[in-house]
Tab-separated table of C-alpha atoms in Angstrom:
chain	number	residue	atom	x	y	z
A	30	MET	CA	187.742	-92.891	135.332
A	31	TYR	CA	184.992	-94.408	133.212
A	32	THR	CA	184.094	-98.144	132.931
A	33	ASP	CA	184.339	-100.084	129.689
A	34	LYS	CA	180.496	-99.994	129.416
A	35	VAL	CA	180.361	-96.122	129.715
A	36	LEU	CA	183.074	-95.767	127.054
A	37	ASP	CA	181.231	-98.253	124.811
A	38	HIS	CA	177.760	-96.458	125.135
A	39	PHE	CA	179.634	-93.137	124.632
A	40	ALA	CA	181.490	-94.199	121.506
A	41	ASN	CA	178.571	-96.298	120.174
A	42	PRO	CA	175.372	-94.786	121.569
A	43	ARG	CA	172.137	-96.739	120.995
A	44	ASN	CA	168.827	-95.174	120.037
A	45	VAL	CA	170.216	-91.748	119.196
A	46	GLY	CA	167.945	-89.434	117.289
A	47	GLU	CA	164.430	-88.176	117.255
A	48	LEU	CA	161.037	-89.710	116.820
A	49	THR	CA	158.799	-87.689	114.402
A	50	ASP	CA	155.799	-89.727	115.616
A	51	ALA	CA	156.664	-89.505	119.321
A	52	ASN	CA	153.683	-89.082	121.673
A	53	GLY	CA	155.858	-88.295	124.791
A	54	VAL	CA	158.674	-85.786	124.695
A	55	ALA	CA	160.691	-84.040	127.431
A	56	GLU	CA	163.968	-82.336	127.947
A	57	ILE	CA	165.950	-82.003	131.118
A	58	GLY	CA	168.951	-79.853	131.649
A	59	ASN	CA	171.444	-79.523	134.392
A	60	PRO	CA	172.419	-75.851	134.891
A	61	THR	CA	175.461	-76.653	137.006
A	62	CYS	CA	177.287	-78.537	134.133
A	63	GLY	CA	175.326	-77.394	131.135
A	64	ASP	CA	174.297	-81.003	130.092
A	65	ILE	CA	170.916	-81.444	128.362
A	66	THR	CA	168.976	-84.619	127.412
A	67	ARG	CA	165.802	-84.879	125.401
A	68	ILE	CA	163.850	-88.170	125.431
A	69	TYR	CA	161.277	-89.121	122.722
A	70	LEU	CA	158.774	-91.931	123.401
A	71	LYS	CA	156.446	-93.873	121.129
A	72	ILE	CA	154.141	-95.503	123.401
A	73	GLU	CA	151.335	-97.938	122.299
A	74	ASP	CA	149.030	-100.077	124.434
A	75	ASN	CA	150.996	-98.968	127.497
A	76	ILE	CA	154.268	-100.238	126.117
A	77	ILE	CA	157.268	-98.185	125.079
A	78	LYS	CA	157.546	-99.394	121.530
A	79	ASP	CA	160.365	-96.920	120.673
A	80	ILE	CA	162.661	-94.580	122.528
A	81	LYS	CA	165.214	-92.254	121.221
A	82	PHE	CA	167.373	-89.582	122.829
A	83	LYS	CA	169.588	-86.641	122.171
A	84	THR	CA	172.157	-85.403	124.626
A	85	PHE	CA	174.365	-82.456	124.694
A	86	GLY	CA	176.922	-83.290	127.328
A	87	CYS	CA	179.799	-85.311	128.635
A	88	ALA	CA	180.662	-89.055	128.043
A	89	ALA	CA	178.601	-89.991	131.119
A	90	ALA	CA	175.580	-88.086	130.021
A	91	VAL	CA	175.636	-89.646	126.523
A	92	ALA	CA	176.213	-93.126	127.914
A	93	SER	CA	173.435	-92.685	130.493
A	94	GLY	CA	170.892	-91.696	127.787
A	95	SER	CA	171.975	-94.646	125.644
A	96	MET	CA	171.720	-97.131	128.525
A	97	LEU	CA	168.443	-95.739	129.704
A	98	THR	CA	166.897	-96.307	126.262
A	99	GLU	CA	168.173	-99.851	126.207
A	100	MET	CA	166.559	-100.447	129.618
A	101	ALA	CA	163.160	-98.781	128.793
A	102	LYS	CA	162.491	-100.200	125.291
A	103	GLY	CA	159.694	-102.692	125.320
A	104	LYS	CA	158.765	-102.033	129.007
A	105	THR	CA	155.345	-100.934	130.282
A	106	ILE	CA	154.945	-97.390	131.441
A	107	GLU	CA	154.937	-98.729	135.104
A	108	GLU	CA	158.042	-100.715	134.619
A	109	ALA	CA	159.904	-97.810	132.959
A	110	LEU	CA	158.926	-95.455	135.818
A	111	LYS	CA	160.728	-97.779	138.221
A	112	ILE	CA	164.113	-97.243	136.376
A	113	THR	CA	166.028	-95.110	138.753
A	114	ASP	CA	169.205	-93.101	138.286
A	115	GLU	CA	170.934	-95.555	140.336
A	116	ALA	CA	169.874	-98.484	138.227
A	117	VAL	CA	171.215	-96.638	135.059
A	118	ALA	CA	174.560	-96.110	136.760
A	119	GLU	CA	174.626	-99.719	137.877
A	120	MET	CA	173.891	-101.012	134.388
A	121	LEU	CA	176.885	-98.908	133.243
A	122	ASP	CA	179.056	-100.610	135.903
A	123	GLY	CA	179.246	-97.344	137.851
A	124	LEU	CA	179.807	-93.714	137.262
A	125	PRO	CA	182.334	-91.479	139.224
A	126	PRO	CA	180.472	-89.681	142.009
A	127	GLN	CA	180.792	-86.290	140.372
A	128	LYS	CA	179.058	-87.692	137.234
A	129	MET	CA	175.952	-89.253	138.928
A	130	HIS	CA	173.859	-86.280	137.931
A	131	CYS	CA	174.322	-87.506	134.386
A	132	SER	CA	172.364	-90.618	135.063
A	133	ASN	CA	169.801	-88.728	137.081
A	134	MET	CA	169.210	-86.501	134.028
A	135	ALA	CA	168.425	-89.498	131.745
A	136	ALA	CA	165.933	-91.059	134.222
A	137	GLU	CA	164.305	-87.750	134.965
A	138	ALA	CA	163.966	-86.982	131.246
A	139	MET	CA	162.125	-90.284	130.561
A	140	GLN	CA	159.868	-89.781	133.593
A	141	ALA	CA	159.028	-86.276	132.213
A	142	ALA	CA	158.335	-87.734	128.817
A	143	ILE	CA	156.005	-90.210	130.254
A	144	GLU	CA	154.211	-87.458	132.192
A	145	ASN	CA	153.983	-85.535	128.791
A	146	TYR	CA	152.408	-88.572	127.180
A	147	LYS	CA	149.924	-88.843	130.150
A	148	GLU	CA	148.916	-85.241	129.830
A	149	LYS	CA	148.280	-85.598	126.119
A	150	LEU	CA	145.976	-88.483	127.048
A	151	GLY	CA	144.284	-86.441	129.561
A	152	ALA	CA	145.220	-88.976	132.304
């Protein structure tokens, strides 16, 4: 059902945790399945210097959060905003159709965290 990459990111998630000095934070939940992802961003000079995530959910949700953080770290805000749910799933070598909402949640949480950052700046 899951690819080797999904299983690896689920068993060995990257960038798990919280950032106490985050300047962008957001949480997205999926009421249908109960999964929740929270993204923490540390942005400096328009670059995502650090990113962490916490997920309560299935293997696909955890793997999607892990992969998203790997994809976004070091990117500019503009580059990070171009990371789509489809791109996350593609980097995981695919997700079952019934699990695509899991990658949507990770990308949406990061986009919301960037918006939170922008709101704090007054932008």
